[in-house]
Short mmCIF file of C-alpha atoms in Angstrom, two decimals:
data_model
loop_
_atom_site.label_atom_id
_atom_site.label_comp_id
_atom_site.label_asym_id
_atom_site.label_seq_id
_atom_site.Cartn_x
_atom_site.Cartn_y
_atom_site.Cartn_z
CA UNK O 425 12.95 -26.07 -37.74
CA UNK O 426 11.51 -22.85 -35.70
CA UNK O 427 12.22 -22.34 -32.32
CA UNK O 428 9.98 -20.22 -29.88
CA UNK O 429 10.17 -19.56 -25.86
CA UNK O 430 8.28 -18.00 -23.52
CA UNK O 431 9.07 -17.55 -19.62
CA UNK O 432 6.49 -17.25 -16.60
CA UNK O 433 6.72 -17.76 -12.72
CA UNK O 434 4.69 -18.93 -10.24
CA UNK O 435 5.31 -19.17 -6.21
CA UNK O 436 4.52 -22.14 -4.35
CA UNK O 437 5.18 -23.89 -0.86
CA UNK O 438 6.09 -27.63 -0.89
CA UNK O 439 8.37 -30.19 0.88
CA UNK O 440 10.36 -33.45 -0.03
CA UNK O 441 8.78 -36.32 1.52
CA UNK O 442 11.73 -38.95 2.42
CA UNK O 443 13.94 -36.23 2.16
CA UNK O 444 17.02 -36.01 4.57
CA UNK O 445 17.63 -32.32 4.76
CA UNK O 446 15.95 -28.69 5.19
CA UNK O 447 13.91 -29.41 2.18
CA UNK O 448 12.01 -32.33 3.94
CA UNK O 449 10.55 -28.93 5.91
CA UNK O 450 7.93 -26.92 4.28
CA UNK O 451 9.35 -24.03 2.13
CA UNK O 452 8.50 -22.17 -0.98
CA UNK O 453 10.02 -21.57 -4.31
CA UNK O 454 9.24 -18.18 -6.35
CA UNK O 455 9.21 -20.25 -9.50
CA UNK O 456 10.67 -19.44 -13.26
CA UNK O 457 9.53 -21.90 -15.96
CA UNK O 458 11.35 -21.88 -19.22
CA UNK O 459 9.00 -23.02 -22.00
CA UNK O 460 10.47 -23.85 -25.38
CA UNK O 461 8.41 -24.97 -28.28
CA UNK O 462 9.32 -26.05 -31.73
CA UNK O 463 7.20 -26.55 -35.34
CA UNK O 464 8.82 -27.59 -38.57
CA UNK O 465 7.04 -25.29 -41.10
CA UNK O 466 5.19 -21.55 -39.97
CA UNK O 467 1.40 -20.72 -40.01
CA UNK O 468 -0.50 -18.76 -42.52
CA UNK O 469 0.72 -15.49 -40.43
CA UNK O 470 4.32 -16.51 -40.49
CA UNK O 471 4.33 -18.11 -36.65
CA UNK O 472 5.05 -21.16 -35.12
CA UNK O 473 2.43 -20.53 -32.62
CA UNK O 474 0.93 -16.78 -31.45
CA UNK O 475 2.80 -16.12 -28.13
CA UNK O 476 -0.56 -15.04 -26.54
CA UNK O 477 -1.83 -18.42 -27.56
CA UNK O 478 0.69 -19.92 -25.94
CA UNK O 479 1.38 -17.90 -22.72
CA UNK O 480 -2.63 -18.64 -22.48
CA UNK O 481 -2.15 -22.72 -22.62
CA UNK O 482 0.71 -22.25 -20.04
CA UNK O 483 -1.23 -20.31 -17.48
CA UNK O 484 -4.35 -22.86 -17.98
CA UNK O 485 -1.79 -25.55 -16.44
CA UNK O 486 0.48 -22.75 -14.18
CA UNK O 487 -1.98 -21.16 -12.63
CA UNK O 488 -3.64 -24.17 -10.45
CA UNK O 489 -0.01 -24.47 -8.79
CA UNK O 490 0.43 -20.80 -8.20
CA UNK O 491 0.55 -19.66 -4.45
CA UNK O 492 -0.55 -23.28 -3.41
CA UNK O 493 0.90 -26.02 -1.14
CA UNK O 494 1.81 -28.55 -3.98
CA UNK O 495 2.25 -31.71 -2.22
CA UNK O 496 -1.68 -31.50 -1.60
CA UNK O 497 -2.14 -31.33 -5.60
CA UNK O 498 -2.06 -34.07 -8.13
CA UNK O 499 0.01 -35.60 -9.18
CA UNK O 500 2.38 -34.25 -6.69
CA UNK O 501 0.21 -35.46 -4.06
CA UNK O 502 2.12 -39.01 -4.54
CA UNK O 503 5.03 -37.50 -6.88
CA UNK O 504 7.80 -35.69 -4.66
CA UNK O 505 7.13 -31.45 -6.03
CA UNK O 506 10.69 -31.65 -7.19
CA UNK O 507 11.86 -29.34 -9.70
CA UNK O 508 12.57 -32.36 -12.16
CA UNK O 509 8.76 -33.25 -11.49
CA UNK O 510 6.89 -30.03 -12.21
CA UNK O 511 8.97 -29.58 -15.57
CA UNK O 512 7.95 -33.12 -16.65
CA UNK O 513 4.20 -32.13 -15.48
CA UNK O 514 4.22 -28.80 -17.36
CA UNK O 515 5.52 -30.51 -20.77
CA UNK O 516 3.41 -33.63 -20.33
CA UNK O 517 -0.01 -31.09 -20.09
CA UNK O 518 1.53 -28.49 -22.49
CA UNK O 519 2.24 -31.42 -25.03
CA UNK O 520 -1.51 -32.66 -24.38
CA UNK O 521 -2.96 -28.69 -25.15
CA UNK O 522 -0.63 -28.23 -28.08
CA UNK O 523 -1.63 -31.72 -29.85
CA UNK O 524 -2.23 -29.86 -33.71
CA UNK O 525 -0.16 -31.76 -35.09
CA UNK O 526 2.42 -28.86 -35.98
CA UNK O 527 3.99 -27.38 -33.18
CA UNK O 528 5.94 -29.57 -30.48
CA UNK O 529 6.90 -28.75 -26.72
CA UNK O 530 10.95 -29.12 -27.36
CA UNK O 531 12.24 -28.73 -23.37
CA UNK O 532 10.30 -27.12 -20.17
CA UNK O 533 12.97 -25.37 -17.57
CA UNK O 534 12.05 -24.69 -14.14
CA UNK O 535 14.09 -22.76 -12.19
CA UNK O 536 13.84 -23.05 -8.23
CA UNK O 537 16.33 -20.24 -7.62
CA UNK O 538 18.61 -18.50 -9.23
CA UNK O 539 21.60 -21.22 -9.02
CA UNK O 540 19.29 -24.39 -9.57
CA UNK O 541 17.06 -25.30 -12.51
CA UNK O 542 15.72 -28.88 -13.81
CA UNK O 543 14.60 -29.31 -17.37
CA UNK O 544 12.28 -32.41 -18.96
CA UNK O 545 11.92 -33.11 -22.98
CA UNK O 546 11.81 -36.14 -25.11
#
């Protein structure tokens, strides 16, 4: 099994509806996203996937959230722009570009700071 990752950021504004707290008040996040992929066997070139190829499937689904208010976006329009949520958005649409059969999303980190990071996989 080969392993690959790739990291990008994004800033966004959001805030935790039903929240009791500061986060229930608008804020914004200056975003790092941890993407891991994974494919049993290489290509023809001797690569799981081309890391341009990939960095350009992550900003397809990145860059609509970048320097936006999320909670006005789908699906985080009804879903709570939680840290937990975006990861789980960015492998569910990552996992819907990558579908060749070969190469799998493994795990999708997003970090909201420094000290605090959620990851999704399956």
């Amino acid at each position: 099994m080969y392993e690959l990752s790739i990291i990008t950021y994004f800033s966004s504004a959001h805030n935790l509806r039903g929240y009791q707290g500061a986060c229930e008040n608008l804020h914004g996040h200056n975003w790092k996203v941890e993407i891991d992929v994974r494919a049993e066997g290489l290509d023809s070139l001797g690569m799981v996937v081309d890391f341009k190829s990939l960095r350009g499937k992550a900003k397809a689904i990145i860059d609509p959230l970048d320097h936006r208010y999320l909670n006005e976006l789908p699906p985080f329009d009804v879903l709570n722009a939680t840290a937990e949520n975006i990861a789980r958005h960015i492998y569910t649409e990552l996992s819907r570009s990558l579908n060749d059969g070969n190469v799998k999303v493994s795990r999708v980190k997003v970090w909201e700071s420094e000290k605090a990071a959620a990851a999704y996989y399956e």
